[in-house]
Coordinates of C-alpha atoms and ligand atoms in Angstrom, one line a residue:
M1 CA 157.4 11.8 287.3
S2 CA 155.8 9.2 289.5
A3 CA 157.8 6.3 290.9
D4 CA 155.9 3.8 288.7
K5 CA 157.3 2.8 285.4
P6 CA 156.1 5.3 282.8
I7 CA 154.1 4.9 279.6
L8 CA 156.1 5.7 276.5
V9 CA 154.1 7.7 273.9
P10 CA 155.8 7.9 270.5
I11 CA 154.4 10.9 268.5
L12 CA 155.1 10.8 264.8
G13 CA 155.8 13.8 262.6
D14 CA 152.2 14.1 261.3
Q15 CA 150.7 13.6 264.8
L16 CA 151.3 17.1 266.2
S17 CA 148.0 17.5 267.9
R18 CA 147.3 18.0 271.6
T19 CA 144.1 15.9 271.1
L20 CA 146.1 12.9 269.8
P21 CA 144.4 9.9 271.4
S22 CA 147.6 8.4 272.7
L23 CA 148.4 11.7 274.4
S24 CA 145.1 13.2 275.4
G25 CA 144.2 10.4 277.8
R26 CA 147.5 10.5 279.6
T27 CA 148.7 12.2 282.7
K28 CA 151.9 14.2 282.7
D29 CA 153.5 12.5 285.7
D30 CA 153.7 9.0 284.3
T31 CA 154.3 9.6 280.6
V32 CA 157.4 10.0 278.5
V33 CA 156.7 11.5 275.0
L34 CA 159.1 10.2 272.4
M35 CA 159.7 12.3 269.2
M36 CA 162.1 11.1 266.6
E37 CA 163.8 12.6 263.6
V38 CA 164.8 9.5 261.7
W39 CA 166.8 8.8 258.5
D40 CA 164.4 6.2 257.2
E41 CA 161.6 8.8 257.1
A42 CA 163.7 11.6 255.7
T43 CA 165.2 9.4 252.9
Y44 CA 162.7 6.7 251.8
V45 CA 162.0 9.2 249.0
K46 CA 164.1 12.4 248.6
H47 CA 161.5 14.8 249.9
H48 CA 161.5 18.5 248.8
K49 CA 163.8 20.4 251.2
Q50 CA 161.0 22.6 252.5
K51 CA 158.9 19.5 253.4
I52 CA 161.7 18.2 255.6
V53 CA 162.2 21.6 257.2
L54 CA 158.5 22.0 257.8
I55 CA 158.2 18.6 259.5
F56 CA 161.3 18.8 261.7
S57 CA 160.6 22.5 262.6
A58 CA 157.0 21.7 263.5
M59 CA 158.1 18.7 265.5
R60 CA 160.7 20.7 267.4
H61 CA 158.2 23.5 268.2
F62 CA 155.5 21.0 269.3
A63 CA 158.0 19.2 271.6
A64 CA 159.0 22.6 273.1
E65 CA 155.3 23.4 273.7
L66 CA 154.7 20.1 275.4
E67 CA 157.7 20.6 277.6
D68 CA 156.5 24.1 278.5
A69 CA 153.1 22.6 279.4
G70 CA 154.9 20.2 281.8
W71 CA 155.3 17.0 279.7
T72 CA 158.5 15.0 279.7
V73 CA 159.7 14.8 276.1
D74 CA 162.5 12.7 274.9
Y75 CA 163.4 14.3 271.5
V76 CA 165.9 12.6 269.2
K77 CA 167.4 14.9 266.6
L78 CA 168.5 13.6 263.2
D79 CA 172.1 14.7 263.7
A80 CA 172.4 12.9 267.1
A81 CA 175.5 10.7 266.7
D82 CA 173.6 7.6 268.0
N83 CA 170.4 8.1 265.9
A84 CA 169.1 4.6 265.2
G85 CA 167.7 5.6 261.8
S86 CA 164.2 4.2 262.1
F87 CA 161.0 4.5 264.2
T88 CA 161.4 0.9 265.4
G89 CA 165.1 1.4 266.2
E90 CA 164.4 4.6 268.2
V91 CA 161.5 3.0 270.1
A92 CA 163.8 0.1 271.0
R93 CA 166.4 2.5 272.4
A94 CA 163.8 4.5 274.2
I95 CA 162.5 1.3 275.9
E96 CA 166.0 0.7 277.1
R97 CA 166.3 4.2 278.4
H98 CA 162.9 4.5 280.2
D99 CA 161.9 0.9 280.9
P100 CA 158.2 1.8 280.3
R101 CA 155.4 -0.4 281.5
A102 CA 153.7 0.1 278.1
V103 CA 154.0 1.9 274.8
H104 CA 150.9 3.8 273.6
V105 CA 151.0 4.9 270.0
T106 CA 148.3 6.3 267.7
E107 CA 148.0 4.4 264.4
A108 CA 150.2 5.8 261.6
G109 CA 148.9 7.7 258.7
E110 CA 150.8 5.6 256.2
W111 CA 150.6 1.9 255.5
R112 CA 154.4 1.5 255.4
V113 CA 154.8 2.9 258.9
Q114 CA 151.7 1.1 260.3
Q115 CA 153.2 -2.2 259.1
A116 CA 156.3 -1.5 261.2
I117 CA 154.3 -0.5 264.2
E118 CA 152.3 -3.7 264.0
E119 CA 155.5 -5.7 264.5
W120 CA 156.3 -4.0 267.8
P121 CA 154.3 -6.4 270.0
D122 CA 156.5 -9.3 268.7
K123 CA 159.7 -7.2 268.9
F124 CA 159.4 -5.6 272.3
D125 CA 159.0 -7.2 275.7
C126 CA 156.5 -4.6 276.7
E127 CA 152.8 -4.0 276.3
I128 CA 152.0 -2.2 273.1
E129 CA 148.7 -0.4 272.6
I130 CA 147.9 1.0 269.1
L131 CA 145.0 3.5 269.2
P132 CA 142.8 4.5 266.3
D133 CA 143.5 8.1 265.1
D134 CA 140.3 9.9 265.9
R135 CA 141.4 13.2 264.3
Y136 CA 139.5 12.1 261.2
I137 CA 135.7 12.3 260.8
C138 CA 135.4 8.9 259.4
A139 CA 137.1 6.0 261.1
I140 CA 138.8 3.4 258.8
P141 CA 136.4 0.6 259.7
E142 CA 133.5 3.0 259.2
F143 CA 134.6 3.7 255.6
R144 CA 135.1 0.0 255.0
D145 CA 131.6 -0.7 256.1
W146 CA 130.2 2.1 254.0
A147 CA 132.1 0.9 250.9
E148 CA 131.3 -2.8 251.4
D149 CA 128.6 -4.1 249.1
R150 CA 128.0 -0.8 247.4
K151 CA 127.6 -0.7 243.7
T152 CA 129.1 2.8 243.6
T153 CA 131.6 4.2 246.1
R154 CA 131.7 7.6 244.6
M155 CA 132.9 10.5 246.8
E156 CA 129.6 12.4 246.4
Y157 CA 127.6 9.8 248.3
F158 CA 130.2 9.4 251.0
Y159 CA 130.2 13.2 251.3
R160 CA 126.5 13.4 251.9
E161 CA 126.9 10.8 254.7
M162 CA 129.6 13.0 256.3
R163 CA 127.3 16.1 256.0
K164 CA 124.6 14.1 257.9
K165 CA 127.1 12.8 260.4
T166 CA 128.6 16.2 261.2
G167 CA 125.4 18.2 260.7
L168 CA 127.5 20.7 258.7
L169 CA 125.3 22.9 256.4
M170 CA 122.3 20.8 257.3
E171 CA 118.8 22.0 258.2
N172 CA 116.1 19.7 259.5
G173 CA 117.9 16.7 257.7
D174 CA 118.2 18.6 254.4
P175 CA 121.2 20.4 252.9
M176 CA 121.1 24.1 253.5
G177 CA 120.3 26.1 250.5
G178 CA 118.5 23.1 249.0
K179 CA 121.5 21.5 247.3
W180 CA 124.3 19.2 248.4
N181 CA 126.8 20.5 245.9
Y182 CA 127.4 23.9 244.3
D183 CA 130.4 22.8 242.2
H184 CA 128.9 24.2 238.9
E185 CA 129.1 27.7 240.4
N186 CA 132.8 27.1 241.2
R187 CA 134.3 27.0 237.7
E188 CA 134.8 30.7 236.9
P189 CA 137.9 31.5 234.8
P190 CA 140.2 34.1 236.2
K191 CA 139.6 37.8 235.6
N192 CA 142.1 39.9 233.8
S193 CA 143.5 41.3 237.0
M194 CA 143.2 38.9 240.0
D195 CA 143.9 40.6 243.3
A196 CA 144.0 37.9 245.9
P197 CA 145.1 39.1 249.4
Q198 CA 148.5 37.9 250.5
R199 CA 148.4 35.2 253.1
P200 CA 150.6 35.6 256.2
L201 CA 154.2 34.6 255.4
F202 CA 156.3 33.5 258.4
E203 CA 160.0 34.3 258.6
P204 CA 162.0 31.4 259.9
D205 CA 162.7 31.7 263.6
A206 CA 165.9 30.3 265.3
V207 CA 164.4 26.8 265.5
T208 CA 163.5 26.8 261.8
R209 CA 166.9 28.3 260.8
E210 CA 168.7 25.5 262.6
V211 CA 166.7 22.9 260.7
I212 CA 167.3 24.8 257.4
A213 CA 171.0 24.5 258.1
L214 CA 170.6 20.8 258.9
V215 CA 168.7 20.1 255.7
E216 CA 171.1 22.1 253.5
N217 CA 173.9 20.1 255.0
S218 CA 172.3 16.6 254.9
F219 CA 169.9 16.9 252.0
G220 CA 171.4 19.5 249.8
D221 CA 170.9 17.5 246.7
H222 CA 167.1 17.2 247.2
F223 CA 164.7 19.1 245.0
G224 CA 163.4 22.5 246.0
N225 CA 164.3 26.0 247.1
L226 CA 164.8 26.8 250.8
G227 CA 165.2 30.5 250.6
S228 CA 161.4 31.0 250.3
F229 CA 160.4 28.9 253.3
H230 CA 157.4 30.6 254.9
W231 CA 155.1 27.8 256.1
P232 CA 153.4 27.9 259.5
V233 CA 155.3 25.7 261.9
T234 CA 153.2 26.0 265.1
S235 CA 149.5 25.8 265.7
E236 CA 149.5 29.5 266.5
E237 CA 150.9 30.4 263.1
A238 CA 148.5 27.9 261.4
E239 CA 145.5 29.6 263.2
E240 CA 146.8 32.9 261.9
T241 CA 146.8 31.6 258.4
A242 CA 143.3 30.2 258.9
D243 CA 142.0 33.5 260.3
A244 CA 143.3 35.3 257.3
F245 CA 141.7 32.8 254.9
F246 CA 138.3 33.0 256.5
L247 CA 138.4 36.8 256.7
E248 CA 139.9 37.6 253.3
R249 CA 139.8 34.7 250.8
L250 CA 136.9 32.3 251.7
P251 CA 134.3 34.5 250.0
S252 CA 136.0 34.1 246.6
F253 CA 137.3 30.6 247.2
G254 CA 134.5 28.8 245.4
Q255 CA 134.2 31.1 242.4
Y256 CA 137.9 30.9 241.6
Q257 CA 138.6 27.4 242.9
D258 CA 139.6 26.2 239.4
A259 CA 141.2 29.3 238.1
M260 CA 145.0 29.5 237.3
V261 CA 147.0 32.7 236.9
F262 CA 150.7 32.8 235.9
G263 CA 152.9 33.7 238.9
E264 CA 149.9 33.7 241.3
D265 CA 150.6 30.7 243.5
D266 CA 147.9 31.0 246.2
L267 CA 144.9 32.8 244.6
F268 CA 142.0 32.2 246.9
H269 CA 143.0 28.8 248.2
S270 CA 143.3 28.3 252.0
M271 CA 147.0 27.1 252.0
L272 CA 146.0 25.1 255.0
S273 CA 146.8 21.5 253.9
T274 CA 150.3 21.4 255.4
S275 CA 149.0 22.5 258.8
I276 CA 146.0 20.2 258.7
N277 CA 148.1 17.2 257.7
L278 CA 150.7 17.8 260.4
G279 CA 147.9 18.0 263.0
L280 CA 148.3 21.7 263.8
L281 CA 144.7 22.4 262.8
D282 CA 141.5 20.5 263.4
P283 CA 139.7 19.9 260.1
L284 CA 136.3 19.7 261.7
D285 CA 136.9 23.0 263.5
L286 CA 137.8 24.6 260.2
C287 CA 134.6 23.4 258.6
R288 CA 132.6 24.8 261.5
R289 CA 134.3 28.1 261.1
A290 CA 133.5 28.1 257.4
E291 CA 129.8 27.2 258.1
K292 CA 129.7 30.1 260.6
A293 CA 130.9 32.5 257.9
Y294 CA 128.0 31.4 255.8
L295 CA 125.5 31.7 258.6
D296 CA 126.8 35.2 259.5
G297 CA 126.5 36.3 255.9
D298 CA 130.2 36.7 255.5
A299 CA 130.7 34.1 252.7
P300 CA 128.4 32.7 250.0
I301 CA 127.2 29.1 250.1
N302 CA 129.1 28.0 247.0
S303 CA 132.5 28.9 248.7
V304 CA 131.6 27.5 252.0
E305 CA 130.1 24.3 250.7
G306 CA 133.1 23.9 248.3
F307 CA 135.6 24.3 251.2
I308 CA 133.7 21.9 253.5
R309 CA 133.4 19.3 250.7
Q310 CA 137.2 19.4 250.1
I311 CA 137.7 18.5 253.7
I312 CA 134.9 16.3 255.0
G313 CA 134.4 15.0 251.4
W314 CA 137.6 14.6 249.5
R315 CA 140.1 14.5 252.3
E316 CA 138.2 11.9 254.3
Y317 CA 137.2 10.0 251.2
V318 CA 140.8 9.6 249.9
R319 CA 142.0 8.4 253.4
G320 CA 139.3 5.7 253.5
F321 CA 140.0 4.8 249.9
Y322 CA 143.7 4.5 250.7
W323 CA 143.2 2.1 253.5
L324 CA 140.6 0.1 251.6
H325 CA 142.9 -0.5 248.7
M326 CA 146.4 -0.8 250.2
P327 CA 148.8 -2.2 249.6
G328 CA 147.6 -3.0 246.0
L329 CA 147.0 0.7 245.2
Q330 CA 150.8 1.2 244.9
E331 CA 151.1 -1.3 242.1
T332 CA 148.0 -0.5 240.0
N333 CA 148.5 0.4 236.3
E334 CA 145.2 -0.4 234.6
L335 CA 146.0 1.8 231.6
D336 CA 149.3 0.0 231.2
A337 CA 151.3 3.3 231.1
H338 CA 155.0 2.7 230.7
R339 CA 156.7 5.9 229.7
P340 CA 159.3 7.3 232.3
L341 CA 158.7 10.7 233.9
P342 CA 160.0 13.5 231.7
D343 CA 163.0 15.3 233.1
F344 CA 161.3 18.7 232.9
Y345 CA 159.1 17.7 236.0
W346 CA 162.3 18.1 238.0
T347 CA 164.1 20.9 236.0
G348 CA 161.1 23.0 234.9
D349 CA 162.9 23.2 231.6
T350 CA 159.9 23.2 229.2
D351 CA 158.4 25.8 226.9
M352 CA 154.9 24.7 227.9
R353 CA 154.1 27.7 230.0
C354 CA 151.5 26.1 232.1
L355 CA 153.8 23.3 233.1
S356 CA 156.8 25.5 233.7
D357 CA 154.8 27.8 236.0
C358 CA 153.3 25.0 238.0
I359 CA 156.8 23.4 238.4
R360 CA 158.3 26.7 239.4
S361 CA 155.7 27.1 242.1
T362 CA 156.3 23.5 243.2
H363 CA 160.1 24.1 243.4
D364 CA 159.8 27.4 245.2
N365 CA 156.9 26.7 247.6
A366 CA 156.6 22.9 247.8
H367 CA 153.0 23.7 246.8
A368 CA 150.8 24.0 243.8
H369 CA 147.1 24.3 244.0
H370 CA 144.6 21.6 243.3
I371 CA 143.7 22.4 239.7
Q372 CA 147.4 22.8 238.8
R373 CA 148.1 19.4 240.2
L374 CA 145.1 17.9 238.5
M375 CA 144.6 19.5 235.2
V376 CA 148.2 20.6 234.3
L377 CA 150.8 18.3 236.0
G378 CA 148.4 15.4 236.3
N379 CA 146.7 15.8 233.0
F380 CA 150.1 15.8 231.1
A381 CA 151.2 12.6 233.0
L382 CA 147.9 10.9 232.1
L383 CA 147.9 11.9 228.5
A384 CA 151.6 11.0 228.0
G385 CA 151.2 7.6 229.6
I386 CA 153.7 8.1 232.4
V387 CA 154.3 5.0 234.5
P388 CA 152.2 5.5 237.7
Q389 CA 155.0 4.7 240.2
D390 CA 157.2 7.5 238.7
V391 CA 154.3 10.0 239.0
E392 CA 153.5 8.9 242.5
D393 CA 157.1 9.3 243.6
W394 CA 157.2 12.8 242.1
F395 CA 154.0 14.0 243.9
L396 CA 155.2 12.4 247.2
V397 CA 158.5 14.1 247.0
V398 CA 157.6 17.6 245.9
Y399 CA 154.7 18.8 248.0
A400 CA 155.0 19.9 251.6
D401 CA 151.6 18.4 252.3
A402 CA 152.3 15.0 250.8
Y403 CA 151.9 11.9 252.8
E404 CA 151.2 8.7 251.0
W405 CA 147.6 8.3 252.4
V406 CA 146.5 11.5 250.6
E407 CA 149.0 11.6 247.7
L408 CA 148.5 8.1 246.4
P409 CA 144.7 8.0 245.9
N410 CA 144.9 11.5 244.2
V411 CA 147.7 10.4 241.9
A412 CA 147.0 6.7 241.1
A413 CA 143.2 6.9 241.1
M414 CA 142.3 10.6 240.5
I415 CA 144.8 11.8 237.9
L416 CA 146.1 8.6 236.3
Y417 CA 142.9 6.4 236.4
A418 CA 145.4 3.6 237.2
D419 CA 142.8 1.9 239.5
G420 CA 140.6 1.4 236.5
G421 CA 137.8 3.8 237.7
K422 CA 137.1 2.9 241.4
L423 CA 137.5 6.6 242.4
A424 CA 136.7 8.6 239.2
T425 CA 133.9 8.0 236.8
K426 CA 136.2 8.9 233.9
P427 CA 139.8 9.9 233.4
Y428 CA 140.4 13.7 233.9
A429 CA 141.8 14.0 230.3
A430 CA 141.7 17.4 228.7
S431 CA 143.1 19.2 225.7
G432 CA 144.7 22.6 225.7
N433 CA 141.2 24.2 225.5
Y434 CA 140.5 23.5 229.2
I435 CA 143.7 25.1 230.4
N436 CA 143.2 28.0 228.1
K437 CA 139.7 28.6 229.4
M438 CA 140.7 28.4 233.1
S439 CA 144.0 30.2 233.0
D440 CA 146.0 33.0 231.5
Y441 CA 148.9 30.7 230.7
C442 CA 148.3 30.3 226.9
K443 CA 148.4 34.0 226.0
E444 CA 152.2 34.1 226.1
C445 CA 153.0 30.4 225.5
A446 CA 155.3 29.2 222.7
Y447 CA 152.3 27.1 221.6
S448 CA 148.7 27.9 220.8
P449 CA 145.7 26.0 222.1
S450 CA 143.9 26.7 218.9
V451 CA 146.5 25.0 216.8
K452 CA 145.6 21.4 216.9
T453 CA 148.5 19.6 215.2
G454 CA 151.9 20.2 213.8
E455 CA 154.1 23.3 214.2
G456 CA 153.0 25.5 217.2
A457 CA 150.3 23.2 218.3
C458 CA 149.6 23.0 222.0
P459 CA 151.0 19.5 223.0
F460 CA 147.9 18.8 225.1
N461 CA 145.8 18.7 221.8
P462 CA 147.4 15.8 220.0
L463 CA 148.3 14.0 223.2
Y464 CA 144.6 14.1 224.2
W465 CA 143.7 12.1 221.0
H466 CA 146.6 9.8 221.3
F467 CA 145.5 9.0 224.9
M468 CA 141.9 8.3 223.8
V469 CA 143.0 6.1 220.8
R470 CA 145.5 4.1 222.9
N471 CA 142.9 3.4 225.5
R472 CA 139.9 3.0 223.3
D473 CA 139.2 -0.6 224.3
R474 CA 139.2 0.4 227.9
L475 CA 137.1 3.6 227.6
E476 CA 134.7 3.2 224.8
N477 CA 132.0 1.6 226.9
N478 CA 132.2 4.3 229.5
P479 CA 129.1 6.4 229.0
R480 CA 130.9 9.6 230.0
V481 CA 133.7 9.1 227.4
G482 CA 132.1 7.0 224.6
R483 CA 130.9 10.0 222.6
V484 CA 134.5 11.2 222.1
F485 CA 135.1 8.3 219.8
S486 CA 132.2 9.3 217.5
T487 CA 134.0 12.6 217.0
W488 CA 137.3 10.7 216.3
D489 CA 135.5 8.4 213.8
R490 CA 134.0 11.3 211.9
M491 CA 137.5 12.8 211.3
S492 CA 139.2 12.1 208.0
E493 CA 141.9 9.5 208.0
E494 CA 144.4 12.2 207.1
R495 CA 143.3 14.3 210.1
R496 CA 143.6 11.4 212.5
A497 CA 147.1 10.6 211.2
E498 CA 148.1 14.2 211.8
Y499 CA 146.9 14.0 215.4
L500 CA 148.7 10.8 216.0
D501 CA 151.9 11.8 214.3
S502 CA 152.0 15.1 216.2
A503 CA 151.5 13.3 219.4
E504 CA 154.3 10.8 218.6
A505 CA 156.6 13.8 217.9
V506 CA 155.8 15.3 221.3
L507 CA 156.3 11.9 223.0
D508 CA 159.6 11.2 221.2
G509 CA 160.8 14.6 222.3
L510 CA 160.4 13.9 226.0
E511 CA 163.7 13.4 227.7
P512 CA 163.4 10.9 230.6
A513 CA 164.2 12.1 234.1
K514 CA 167.8 11.3 235.2
A515 CA 168.0 8.7 237.9
G516 CA 168.4 9.9 241.5
W517 CA 165.8 12.7 241.8
A518 CA 163.2 10.8 243.8
R519 CA 165.2 7.9 245.2
D520 CA 168.9 7.0 245.6
Ligands
FAD1 P1 142.3 24.3 249.3 O1 142.1 24.4 247.9 O2 142.2 25.5 250.2 O3 141.3 23.1 249.9 C1 141.0 23.0 251.3 C2 141.5 21.7 251.9 O4 140.7 20.7 251.3 C3 142.9 21.4 251.7 O5 143.8 22.0 252.6 C4 142.9 19.9 251.8 O6 143.0 19.5 253.2 C5 141.5 19.5 251.4 N1 141.6 18.9 250.0 C6 141.2 19.5 248.9 N2 141.3 18.7 247.8 C7 141.7 17.5 248.3 C8 141.9 16.2 247.8 N3 141.8 16.0 246.5 N4 142.4 15.2 248.6 C9 142.5 15.4 249.9 N5 142.3 16.6 250.5 C10 141.9 17.6 249.7 N6 146.6 17.1 249.2 C11 147.3 16.9 250.3 O7 147.0 17.3 251.4 N7 148.5 16.1 250.2 C12 148.9 15.6 249.0 O8 149.9 14.9 248.9 C13 148.1 15.9 247.8 N8 148.4 15.4 246.6 C14 147.6 15.6 245.5 C15 148.0 15.1 244.3 C16 147.2 15.4 243.2 C17 147.6 14.8 241.9 C18 146.0 16.1 243.3 C19 145.1 16.3 242.1 C20 145.6 16.6 244.5 C21 146.4 16.4 245.7 N9 146.1 16.9 246.9 C22 146.9 16.7 248.0 C23 144.8 17.7 247.1 C24 145.0 19.2 247.0 O9 145.6 19.5 245.7 C25 145.7 19.9 248.1 O10 145.1 19.4 249.3 C26 145.5 21.4 248.0 O11 146.1 21.9 246.8 C27 146.2 22.0 249.2 O12 146.1 23.4 249.1 P2 145.1 24.3 250.0 O13 145.3 23.9 251.4 O14 145.2 25.7 249.6 O15 143.7 23.6 249.5
DLZ2 C1 157.8 12.9 256.2 C2 158.6 12.7 257.5 C3 160.0 13.0 257.5 C4 160.7 13.5 256.3 N1 160.7 12.7 258.6 C5 160.1 12.3 259.7 C6 160.8 12.0 260.9 O1 162.0 12.1 260.9 N2 160.1 11.7 262.0 C7 158.8 11.6 262.0 O2 158.2 11.3 263.1 N3 158.1 11.7 260.9 C8 158.7 12.1 259.8 N4 158.0 12.3 258.6 C9 156.6 12.0 258.7 C10 156.3 10.6 258.7 O3 156.7 10.0 257.5 C11 154.9 10.4 259.1 O4 154.8 10.5 260.4 C12 154.3 9.2 258.5 O5 153.4 9.6 257.6 C13 153.5 8.4 259.5 O6 152.7 7.5 258.9
SF4_3 FE1 149.9 24.9 228.2 FE2 149.2 24.4 225.7 FE3 148.4 26.7 226.9 FE4 150.9 26.4 226.3 S1 149.2 26.5 224.9 S2 150.2 27.1 228.2 S3 151.2 24.2 226.6 S4 147.8 24.6 227.5

């Protein structure tokens, strides 16, 4: 360490990248890296136990790697007796310890944390530099400029801009293969026997085991199973997971992207979101590897384009959308939904087989794949009119990849249409037919998707119509939904009453979640 006062570089739990702007420009001999396990972050919602283990273990491994590489790291553990409890409190203590000439921090992923960081210049008698997070492809001001004055800010147009910007799957200014989007090839139902290769599962090492004990001790009442913790906690393990995906699962990723199979939790998905969001993997690098697989003839265009679209399209888009619409996005409830979250989201205690399987996977793995989140868990919450803030809390708590910047747009805008249609052209509302077509859930369910009302009817069927009728005034003029109401109007009055009565019976039977699952 040089004789000059050092620069203090706080690194947050989702900033575990050696290329982090506040770190990559620094020299080892005049920098103190500060990493903090803090109570405020661990408890502002009652995160799934695996999510806390993942973040703390990845942080501890990252700190050890930095130290091995010669950096000075001041690491504050959660169980330290003098833990100040918050990022701001720990930075204050670290300023006292190290007397830095400045604090350099990369902007936070979440609005709540960024608000706190922006108060540091007034709080601390020390220069504070907040650097933009350049680990994303689209900077926040760039998204704002793009969205400004546009009639439509749909993801598809944004995605094309990102394709041009990165050059991914582009040829002389045109999309490779002649089309921007191959989504219509990516809707195949599952085959009778789906044999997806197993991704690498990592056994907890000593560091992870220590964190597991800490979490069991301090957060034993949180949702989730810890015995099945197998997430990658280092960039090396994350790369191994990526290697296996590109080699074994990318070729079928597109085809079965929307398929769901009972008890098959990964299928052909990459399972990389936890590592990308922590900063262990570089999203652009992953996209280049996918593109190479296509160019080398190892994966078809529909899979590769689909994977790249999820990352430079959806992932970047929801981040821009989040920052454009915060803080209001947290409060939106355009469909005026007011029912509390049903208890079965926490207990899994439902005889709807699709929901119970998705909740089981969520409980055991802190993960469910996209179509399960969207068309089963999200669809039910939409149709039943669950209050957005309850649904948002649930999704933020239960997934190991959940940070508000990515969870909130997906929940409030994508599944609940609570933003009134800024993100989605129409609500993703579907009856039991969709789930039956795209999964094997219905075969052994207590209900039948072909029974529409009354005894044995799949609850999604009457709820679908109840949702449409409740929201008719809001949706009737939407060209992508309007026709649904002609079908409704053609039904006999008796039939319509059967649908609405059946839906009311389902809704009346929903037991509200007990207090204390998501927040104390
Ligand atoms: P893959 O299916 O292999 O997709 C590849 C990558 O694309 C993902 O790793 C992810 O980085 C990105 N991606 C795909 N879809 C989206 C999307 N809609 N938004 C942002 N990135 C996307 N993803 C999160 O990372 N954190 C969340 O908190 C989160 N909450 C969600 C809530 C709801 C209601 C829905 C519908 C989706 C949510 N997603 C979230 C998006 C998506 O479900 C997960 O990224 C995906 O299931 C992670 O598994 P995977 O890595 O195997 O993804
Ligand atoms: C989610 C989380 C949790 C549970 N705990 C911590 C922590 O103790 N220390 C930390 O640096 N980060 C944690 N995180 C992740 C932060 O909430 C994350 O860094 C924010 O998303 C930043 O915006
Ligand atoms: Fe789900 Fe309905 Fe199928 Fe049962 S019948 S698994 S509730 S979609």
